[in-house]
Amino acid sequence: MNHKIALITGGNRGLGRNAALKLAARGTHIVFTYRSHADEAQKVAEEIEALGVQAAALPLDVGDSSQFAAFAQQLTQTLQRVWQRDRFDFLVNNAGHGHYQLLTDTTEAEFDALVNVHLKGPFFLTQALLPLLNDGGRILNISSGLTRITQPGSGTYAAMKGAMEVLTRYQAKELGARRIRVNILAPGAIETDFGGGRVRDTRELNAQIASVTALGRVGLPDDIGDAICMLLSEESGWITAQRIEASGGQAL
């Protein structure tokens, strides 16, 4: 059986880790990137392999596009060494960081860092990896419920994700000839360590979000990992150029 291979950026923690484990449990081999914490990444690789597939953890700073050419070469070598293949099947642009400042208080350095990680990075990393992505493959970008739900202090971050939502439609159009499906998943508030774990660990914030969510709770990493698996599955093969929100009906 020719198992698929997924590449997930920022796969050593949070939603990326959850998606890697969920996909692995369904028989997908995993390559994931990490920016730091190599020991943590190695533990995740071992967790993935315990599920019966192969894993590779590669260092990458998605905010530094000068690394992408070398990364593509390293990925090529890894695919050949571990799987004896030249290409992979799924690209999940997940890596990112939070930002919580009013527009009036956001510095140019903070703005540039958000551009580099959340827009320029996914744009040029995808460009660099397209020759290695199989025809008929999938690209899944990660957005945020904050492109629909306004929350003071999240405007700059949300603007980057809004740009990614537009980019997703154009990628789907331009890559359609290769039968590559491109979608973007927008998680609502999720209990992870993202943003210092503020949604998970701040009881008042957690309760406030749950109170305005149709399904009555804050999201869990499994909710998003399952959604990622769904959007990469064969059953979603006729879905492309779409923004899919996974928020439990937050702020309807």
PDB file of C-alpha atoms in Angstrom:
ATOM      1  CA  MET A   1       0.000   0.000   0.000  1.00  0.00           C
ATOM      2  CA  ASN A   2       1.411   3.362  -1.084  1.00  0.00           C
ATOM      3  CA  HIS A   3       0.791   5.517   1.988  1.00  0.00           C
ATOM      4  CA  LYS A   4       0.622   9.277   1.543  1.00  0.00           C
ATOM      5  CA  ILE A   5       3.260  11.617   2.954  1.00  0.00           C
ATOM      6  CA  ALA A   6       2.285  14.877   4.660  1.00  0.00           C
ATOM      7  CA  LEU A   7       4.535  17.849   5.439  1.00  0.00           C
ATOM      8  CA  ILE A   8       3.322  19.937   8.376  1.00  0.00           C
ATOM      9  CA  THR A   9       5.084  23.141   9.386  1.00  0.00           C
ATOM     10  CA  GLY A  10       5.226  23.743  13.131  1.00  0.00           C
ATOM     11  CA  GLY A  11       4.423  20.120  13.904  1.00  0.00           C
ATOM     12  CA  ASN A  12       6.215  19.798  17.229  1.00  0.00           C
ATOM     13  CA  ARG A  13       3.433  21.279  19.372  1.00  0.00           C
ATOM     14  CA  GLY A  14      -0.147  22.508  19.461  1.00  0.00           C
ATOM     15  CA  LEU A  15      -2.415  21.982  16.489  1.00  0.00           C
ATOM     16  CA  GLY A  16       0.444  20.881  14.235  1.00  0.00           C
ATOM     17  CA  ARG A  17       1.377  18.053  16.591  1.00  0.00           C
ATOM     18  CA  ASN A  18      -2.232  16.988  16.938  1.00  0.00           C
ATOM     19  CA  ALA A  19      -2.701  16.939  13.159  1.00  0.00           C
ATOM     20  CA  ALA A  20       0.488  14.910  12.727  1.00  0.00           C
ATOM     21  CA  LEU A  21      -0.693  12.280  15.200  1.00  0.00           C
ATOM     22  CA  LYS A  22      -4.212  12.169  13.755  1.00  0.00           C
ATOM     23  CA  LEU A  23      -2.900  11.736  10.216  1.00  0.00           C
ATOM     24  CA  ALA A  24      -0.379   9.126  11.354  1.00  0.00           C
ATOM     25  CA  ALA A  25      -3.142   7.135  13.018  1.00  0.00           C
ATOM     26  CA  ARG A  26      -4.820   7.016   9.597  1.00  0.00           C
ATOM     27  CA  GLY A  27      -1.696   5.671   7.929  1.00  0.00           C
ATOM     28  CA  THR A  28      -0.108   8.861   6.617  1.00  0.00           C
ATOM     29  CA  HIS A  29       3.665   9.233   6.883  1.00  0.00           C
ATOM     30  CA  ILE A  30       4.751  12.538   8.407  1.00  0.00           C
ATOM     31  CA  VAL A  31       7.474  15.091   7.838  1.00  0.00           C
ATOM     32  CA  PHE A  32       7.171  18.026  10.197  1.00  0.00           C
ATOM     33  CA  THR A  33       9.194  21.127  10.873  1.00  0.00           C
ATOM     34  CA  TYR A  34      10.190  22.790  14.111  1.00  0.00           C
ATOM     35  CA  ARG A  35      11.900  26.115  14.747  1.00  0.00           C
ATOM     36  CA  SER A  36      13.525  25.208  18.062  1.00  0.00           C
ATOM     37  CA  HIS A  37      13.203  22.529  20.760  1.00  0.00           C
ATOM     38  CA  ALA A  38      14.819  19.665  18.842  1.00  0.00           C
ATOM     39  CA  ASP A  39      14.345  17.339  21.819  1.00  0.00           C
ATOM     40  CA  GLU A  40      10.610  18.035  21.817  1.00  0.00           C
ATOM     41  CA  ALA A  41      10.479  17.384  18.064  1.00  0.00           C
ATOM     42  CA  GLN A  42      12.265  14.059  18.490  1.00  0.00           C
ATOM     43  CA  LYS A  43       9.687  12.945  21.050  1.00  0.00           C
ATOM     44  CA  VAL A  44       6.870  13.807  18.651  1.00  0.00           C
ATOM     45  CA  ALA A  45       8.607  11.835  15.893  1.00  0.00           C
ATOM     46  CA  GLU A  46       8.743   8.838  18.235  1.00  0.00           C
ATOM     47  CA  GLU A  47       5.032   9.242  19.052  1.00  0.00           C
ATOM     48  CA  ILE A  48       4.229   9.277  15.331  1.00  0.00           C
ATOM     49  CA  GLU A  49       6.312   6.185  14.607  1.00  0.00           C
ATOM     50  CA  ALA A  50       4.643   4.346  17.486  1.00  0.00           C
ATOM     51  CA  LEU A  51       1.467   4.576  15.381  1.00  0.00           C
ATOM     52  CA  GLY A  52       3.050   2.445  12.665  1.00  0.00           C
ATOM     53  CA  VAL A  53       4.236   5.007  10.113  1.00  0.00           C
ATOM     54  CA  GLN A  54       7.551   6.751   9.514  1.00  0.00           C
ATOM     55  CA  ALA A  55       8.384  10.281  10.601  1.00  0.00           C
ATOM     56  CA  ALA A  56      11.066  12.876   9.976  1.00  0.00           C
ATOM     57  CA  ALA A  57      11.568  16.131  11.889  1.00  0.00           C
ATOM     58  CA  LEU A  58      13.370  18.935  10.045  1.00  0.00           C
ATOM     59  CA  PRO A  59      14.416  22.342  11.420  1.00  0.00           C
ATOM     60  CA  LEU A  60      12.946  25.386   9.681  1.00  0.00           C
ATOM     61  CA  ASP A  61      12.176  28.991  10.537  1.00  0.00           C
ATOM     62  CA  VAL A  62       9.136  29.768   8.373  1.00  0.00           C
ATOM     63  CA  GLY A  63       9.768  33.457   9.001  1.00  0.00           C
ATOM     64  CA  ASP A  64      13.126  33.314   7.176  1.00  0.00           C
ATOM     65  CA  SER A  65      12.557  32.753   3.457  1.00  0.00           C
ATOM     66  CA  SER A  66      16.307  32.603   2.814  1.00  0.00           C
ATOM     67  CA  GLN A  67      16.193  29.077   4.270  1.00  0.00           C
ATOM     68  CA  PHE A  68      13.639  27.706   1.818  1.00  0.00           C
ATOM     69  CA  ALA A  69      15.878  26.617  -1.061  1.00  0.00           C
ATOM     70  CA  ALA A  70      18.121  24.655   1.301  1.00  0.00           C
ATOM     71  CA  PHE A  71      15.067  23.245   3.057  1.00  0.00           C
ATOM     72  CA  ALA A  72      13.625  21.991  -0.238  1.00  0.00           C
ATOM     73  CA  GLN A  73      16.922  20.238  -0.896  1.00  0.00           C
ATOM     74  CA  GLN A  74      16.931  18.726   2.595  1.00  0.00           C
ATOM     75  CA  LEU A  75      13.347  17.569   2.115  1.00  0.00           C
ATOM     76  CA  THR A  76      14.275  15.941  -1.195  1.00  0.00           C
ATOM     77  CA  GLN A  77      17.086  14.044   0.502  1.00  0.00           C
ATOM     78  CA  THR A  78      14.808  13.017   3.379  1.00  0.00           C
ATOM     79  CA  LEU A  79      12.086  11.731   1.040  1.00  0.00           C
ATOM     80  CA  GLN A  80      14.628   9.646  -0.837  1.00  0.00           C
ATOM     81  CA  ARG A  81      16.397   8.355   2.273  1.00  0.00           C
ATOM     82  CA  VAL A  82      13.354   7.478   4.372  1.00  0.00           C
ATOM     83  CA  TRP A  83      10.723   6.607   1.768  1.00  0.00           C
ATOM     84  CA  GLN A  84      12.659   6.137  -1.489  1.00  0.00           C
ATOM     85  CA  ARG A  85      10.363   8.700  -3.070  1.00  0.00           C
ATOM     86  CA  ASP A  86      10.879  12.007  -4.857  1.00  0.00           C
ATOM     87  CA  ARG A  87       7.607  13.721  -3.910  1.00  0.00           C
ATOM     88  CA  PHE A  88       5.104  14.151  -1.110  1.00  0.00           C
ATOM     89  CA  ASP A  89       1.305  14.495  -1.097  1.00  0.00           C
ATOM     90  CA  PHE A  90       0.017  16.981   1.488  1.00  0.00           C
ATOM     91  CA  LEU A  91       1.375  20.384   2.545  1.00  0.00           C
ATOM     92  CA  VAL A  92      -0.086  21.888   5.723  1.00  0.00           C
ATOM     93  CA  ASN A  93       1.055  25.482   6.293  1.00  0.00           C
ATOM     94  CA  ASN A  94       0.467  25.561  10.044  1.00  0.00           C
ATOM     95  CA  ALA A  95       3.437  27.263  11.731  1.00  0.00           C
ATOM     96  CA  GLY A  96       2.676  30.575  13.382  1.00  0.00           C
ATOM     97  CA  HIS A  97       2.719  32.727  16.476  1.00  0.00           C
ATOM     98  CA  GLY A  98       0.166  34.905  18.229  1.00  0.00           C
ATOM     99  CA  HIS A  99       0.064  38.663  18.602  1.00  0.00           C
ATOM    100  CA  TYR A 100      -2.116  40.611  21.009  1.00  0.00           C
ATOM    101  CA  GLN A 101      -1.748  44.354  20.546  1.00  0.00           C
ATOM    102  CA  LEU A 102      -4.145  47.060  19.477  1.00  0.00           C
ATOM    103  CA  LEU A 103      -3.495  48.457  16.006  1.00  0.00           C
ATOM    104  CA  THR A 104      -2.363  51.712  17.579  1.00  0.00           C
ATOM    105  CA  ASP A 105       0.232  49.900  19.707  1.00  0.00           C
ATOM    106  CA  THR A 106       1.629  47.464  17.107  1.00  0.00           C
ATOM    107  CA  THR A 107       5.241  48.187  16.191  1.00  0.00           C
ATOM    108  CA  GLU A 108       6.687  47.943  12.716  1.00  0.00           C
ATOM    109  CA  ALA A 109       8.962  45.124  13.900  1.00  0.00           C
ATOM    110  CA  GLU A 110       5.962  43.150  15.183  1.00  0.00           C
ATOM    111  CA  PHE A 111       4.115  43.797  11.922  1.00  0.00           C
ATOM    112  CA  ASP A 112       7.074  42.605   9.853  1.00  0.00           C
ATOM    113  CA  ALA A 113       7.437  39.448  11.962  1.00  0.00           C
ATOM    114  CA  LEU A 114       3.764  38.637  11.399  1.00  0.00           C
ATOM    115  CA  VAL A 115       4.100  39.206   7.653  1.00  0.00           C
ATOM    116  CA  ASN A 116       7.163  36.982   7.478  1.00  0.00           C
ATOM    117  CA  VAL A 117       5.680  34.052   9.407  1.00  0.00           C
ATOM    118  CA  HIS A 118       2.032  34.177   8.366  1.00  0.00           C
ATOM    119  CA  LEU A 119       2.099  35.457   4.773  1.00  0.00           C
ATOM    120  CA  LYS A 120       5.509  35.739   3.147  1.00  0.00           C
ATOM    121  CA  GLY A 121       6.637  32.448   4.675  1.00  0.00           C
ATOM    122  CA  PRO A 122       3.716  30.303   3.472  1.00  0.00           C
ATOM    123  CA  PHE A 123       3.753  32.078   0.082  1.00  0.00           C
ATOM    124  CA  PHE A 124       7.398  31.390  -0.720  1.00  0.00           C
ATOM    125  CA  LEU A 125       7.655  28.053   1.073  1.00  0.00           C
ATOM    126  CA  THR A 126       4.759  26.744  -1.000  1.00  0.00           C
ATOM    127  CA  GLN A 127       6.418  28.139  -4.111  1.00  0.00           C
ATOM    128  CA  ALA A 128       9.680  26.387  -3.240  1.00  0.00           C
ATOM    129  CA  LEU A 129       7.983  23.048  -2.513  1.00  0.00           C
ATOM    130  CA  LEU A 130       5.572  22.878  -5.459  1.00  0.00           C
ATOM    131  CA  PRO A 131       8.059  20.899  -7.597  1.00  0.00           C
ATOM    132  CA  LEU A 132       8.090  18.238  -4.849  1.00  0.00           C
ATOM    133  CA  LEU A 133       4.299  18.084  -4.387  1.00  0.00           C
ATOM    134  CA  ASN A 134       2.524  15.320  -6.276  1.00  0.00           C
ATOM    135  CA  ASP A 135      -0.035  16.185  -8.901  1.00  0.00           C
ATOM    136  CA  GLY A 136      -3.411  15.509  -7.328  1.00  0.00           C
ATOM    137  CA  GLY A 137      -2.041  16.492  -3.925  1.00  0.00           C
ATOM    138  CA  ARG A 138      -3.412  18.865  -1.325  1.00  0.00           C
ATOM    139  CA  ILE A 139      -2.370  22.173   0.208  1.00  0.00           C
ATOM    140  CA  LEU A 140      -4.089  23.200   3.421  1.00  0.00           C
ATOM    141  CA  ASN A 141      -3.403  26.654   4.771  1.00  0.00           C
ATOM    142  CA  ILE A 142      -4.369  27.597   8.320  1.00  0.00           C
ATOM    143  CA  SER A 143      -6.272  30.800   9.002  1.00  0.00           C
ATOM    144  CA  SER A 144      -8.216  31.862  12.085  1.00  0.00           C
ATOM    145  CA  GLY A 145     -11.772  32.534  13.168  1.00  0.00           C
ATOM    146  CA  LEU A 146     -10.478  36.045  13.831  1.00  0.00           C
ATOM    147  CA  THR A 147     -10.817  36.924  10.148  1.00  0.00           C
ATOM    148  CA  ARG A 148     -14.595  36.816  10.754  1.00  0.00           C
ATOM    149  CA  ILE A 149     -14.867  37.515  14.500  1.00  0.00           C
ATOM    150  CA  THR A 150     -13.282  40.821  15.494  1.00  0.00           C
ATOM    151  CA  GLN A 151     -11.403  40.844  18.770  1.00  0.00           C
ATOM    152  CA  PRO A 152      -9.548  44.050  19.741  1.00  0.00           C
ATOM    153  CA  GLY A 153      -5.830  43.302  19.865  1.00  0.00           C
ATOM    154  CA  SER A 154      -5.933  40.659  17.114  1.00  0.00           C
ATOM    155  CA  GLY A 155      -6.283  42.939  14.087  1.00  0.00           C
ATOM    156  CA  THR A 156      -2.746  42.720  12.743  1.00  0.00           C
ATOM    157  CA  TYR A 157      -2.617  38.933  13.101  1.00  0.00           C
ATOM    158  CA  ALA A 158      -6.065  38.589  11.514  1.00  0.00           C
ATOM    159  CA  ALA A 159      -5.059  40.799   8.574  1.00  0.00           C
ATOM    160  CA  MET A 160      -2.268  38.362   7.693  1.00  0.00           C
ATOM    161  CA  LYS A 161      -4.692  35.451   7.869  1.00  0.00           C
ATOM    162  CA  GLY A 162      -7.171  37.383   5.722  1.00  0.00           C
ATOM    163  CA  ALA A 163      -4.461  37.732   3.087  1.00  0.00           C
ATOM    164  CA  MET A 164      -3.877  33.984   3.252  1.00  0.00           C
ATOM    165  CA  GLU A 165      -7.570  33.381   2.612  1.00  0.00           C
ATOM    166  CA  VAL A 166      -7.382  35.385  -0.624  1.00  0.00           C
ATOM    167  CA  LEU A 167      -4.100  33.695  -1.575  1.00  0.00           C
ATOM    168  CA  THR A 168      -5.730  30.289  -1.075  1.00  0.00           C
ATOM    169  CA  ARG A 169      -8.313  30.995  -3.772  1.00  0.00           C
ATOM    170  CA  TYR A 170      -5.635  32.070  -6.216  1.00  0.00           C
ATOM    171  CA  GLN A 171      -3.482  29.034  -5.433  1.00  0.00           C
ATOM    172  CA  ALA A 172      -6.490  26.781  -6.046  1.00  0.00           C
ATOM    173  CA  LYS A 173      -7.117  28.480  -9.394  1.00  0.00           C
ATOM    174  CA  GLU A 174      -3.518  28.352 -10.588  1.00  0.00           C
ATOM    175  CA  LEU A 175      -2.806  24.813  -9.368  1.00  0.00           C
ATOM    176  CA  GLY A 176      -6.064  23.335 -10.580  1.00  0.00           C
ATOM    177  CA  ALA A 177      -4.414  22.129 -13.777  1.00  0.00           C
ATOM    178  CA  ARG A 178      -2.253  19.855 -11.629  1.00  0.00           C
ATOM    179  CA  ARG A 179      -5.370  18.669  -9.750  1.00  0.00           C
ATOM    180  CA  ILE A 180      -3.921  20.115  -6.528  1.00  0.00           C
ATOM    181  CA  ARG A 181      -6.705  21.104  -4.145  1.00  0.00           C
ATOM    182  CA  VAL A 182      -6.056  24.146  -1.953  1.00  0.00           C
ATOM    183  CA  ASN A 183      -8.242  25.051   1.011  1.00  0.00           C
ATOM    184  CA  ILE A 184      -7.858  27.062   4.205  1.00  0.00           C
ATOM    185  CA  LEU A 185      -9.047  26.009   7.643  1.00  0.00           C
ATOM    186  CA  ALA A 186     -10.036  28.671  10.163  1.00  0.00           C
ATOM    187  CA  PRO A 187     -10.017  27.363  13.755  1.00  0.00           C
ATOM    188  CA  GLY A 188     -11.985  29.195  16.392  1.00  0.00           C
ATOM    189  CA  ALA A 189     -10.659  29.537  19.930  1.00  0.00           C
ATOM    190  CA  ILE A 190      -8.803  26.340  20.848  1.00  0.00           C
ATOM    191  CA  GLU A 191      -7.278  25.135  24.115  1.00  0.00           C
ATOM    192  CA  THR A 192      -3.555  24.914  23.244  1.00  0.00           C
ATOM    193  CA  ASP A 193      -0.340  26.599  24.356  1.00  0.00           C
ATOM    194  CA  PHE A 194      -0.738  29.106  21.481  1.00  0.00           C
ATOM    195  CA  GLY A 195      -0.410  32.665  22.724  1.00  0.00           C
ATOM    196  CA  GLY A 196       0.949  31.423  26.023  1.00  0.00           C
ATOM    197  CA  GLY A 197      -2.045  29.149  26.540  1.00  0.00           C
ATOM    198  CA  ARG A 198      -4.366  32.108  27.172  1.00  0.00           C
ATOM    199  CA  VAL A 199      -7.571  30.377  25.971  1.00  0.00           C
ATOM    200  CA  ARG A 200      -6.701  27.142  27.761  1.00  0.00           C
ATOM    201  CA  ASP A 201      -5.508  28.621  31.043  1.00  0.00           C
ATOM    202  CA  THR A 202      -7.571  31.790  31.545  1.00  0.00           C
ATOM    203  CA  ARG A 203     -10.794  30.540  33.116  1.00  0.00           C
ATOM    204  CA  GLU A 204     -12.759  33.751  32.548  1.00  0.00           C
ATOM    205  CA  LEU A 205     -11.772  33.965  28.862  1.00  0.00           C
ATOM    206  CA  ASN A 206     -12.524  30.278  28.327  1.00  0.00           C
ATOM    207  CA  ALA A 207     -15.971  30.632  29.888  1.00  0.00           C
ATOM    208  CA  GLN A 208     -16.739  33.805  27.936  1.00  0.00           C
ATOM    209  CA  ILE A 209     -15.912  32.126  24.613  1.00  0.00           C
ATOM    210  CA  ALA A 210     -17.922  29.019  25.518  1.00  0.00           C
ATOM    211  CA  SER A 211     -20.924  31.226  26.345  1.00  0.00           C
ATOM    212  CA  VAL A 212     -21.027  32.641  22.784  1.00  0.00           C
ATOM    213  CA  THR A 213     -20.343  29.335  21.008  1.00  0.00           C
ATOM    214  CA  ALA A 214     -23.284  27.352  19.628  1.00  0.00           C
ATOM    215  CA  LEU A 215     -21.901  24.006  20.821  1.00  0.00           C
ATOM    216  CA  GLY A 216     -21.279  25.422  24.297  1.00  0.00           C
ATOM    217  CA  ARG A 217     -17.551  24.929  24.785  1.00  0.00           C
ATOM    218  CA  VAL A 218     -14.131  26.037  23.607  1.00  0.00           C
ATOM    219  CA  GLY A 219     -12.489  23.946  20.907  1.00  0.00           C
ATOM    220  CA  LEU A 220      -9.935  21.212  21.617  1.00  0.00           C
ATOM    221  CA  PRO A 221      -6.902  20.260  19.509  1.00  0.00           C
ATOM    222  CA  ASP A 222      -8.652  17.025  18.470  1.00  0.00           C
ATOM    223  CA  ASP A 223     -11.427  19.081  16.889  1.00  0.00           C
ATOM    224  CA  ILE A 224      -8.929  20.701  14.529  1.00  0.00           C
ATOM    225  CA  GLY A 225      -6.820  17.608  13.932  1.00  0.00           C
ATOM    226  CA  ASP A 226      -9.944  15.762  12.788  1.00  0.00           C
ATOM    227  CA  ALA A 227     -10.936  18.660  10.514  1.00  0.00           C
ATOM    228  CA  ILE A 228      -7.466  18.662   8.932  1.00  0.00           C
ATOM    229  CA  CYS A 229      -7.721  14.922   8.270  1.00  0.00           C
ATOM    230  CA  MET A 230     -11.129  15.426   6.692  1.00  0.00           C
ATOM    231  CA  LEU A 231      -9.906  18.152   4.337  1.00  0.00           C
ATOM    232  CA  LEU A 232      -6.912  16.065   3.238  1.00  0.00           C
ATOM    233  CA  SER A 233      -8.988  12.925   2.677  1.00  0.00           C
ATOM    234  CA  GLU A 234     -10.068  11.499  -0.662  1.00  0.00           C
ATOM    235  CA  GLU A 235     -13.681  12.141   0.347  1.00  0.00           C
ATOM    236  CA  SER A 236     -13.043  15.906   0.141  1.00  0.00           C
ATOM    237  CA  GLY A 237     -11.616  15.641  -3.355  1.00  0.00           C
ATOM    238  CA  TRP A 238     -14.197  17.970  -4.903  1.00  0.00           C
ATOM    239  CA  ILE A 239     -13.601  20.734  -2.355  1.00  0.00           C
ATOM    240  CA  THR A 240     -11.110  23.421  -3.320  1.00  0.00           C
ATOM    241  CA  ALA A 241     -10.649  27.197  -2.891  1.00  0.00           C
ATOM    242  CA  GLN A 242     -12.739  27.147   0.294  1.00  0.00           C
ATOM    243  CA  ARG A 243     -12.438  28.731   3.732  1.00  0.00           C
ATOM    244  CA  ILE A 244     -13.766  26.204   6.230  1.00  0.00           C
ATOM    245  CA  GLU A 245     -14.289  27.440   9.781  1.00  0.00           C
ATOM    246  CA  ALA A 246     -14.016  24.952  12.646  1.00  0.00           C
ATOM    247  CA  SER A 247     -15.235  26.951  15.635  1.00  0.00           C
ATOM    248  CA  GLY A 248     -18.230  25.102  17.016  1.00  0.00           C
ATOM    249  CA  GLY A 249     -20.358  28.039  15.911  1.00  0.00           C
ATOM    250  CA  GLN A 250     -18.465  30.753  17.757  1.00  0.00           C
ATOM    251  CA  ALA A 251     -20.022  34.247  17.785  1.00  0.00           C
ATOM    252  CA  LEU A 252     -22.812  33.491  15.328  1.00  0.00           C
TER     253      LEU A 252
END
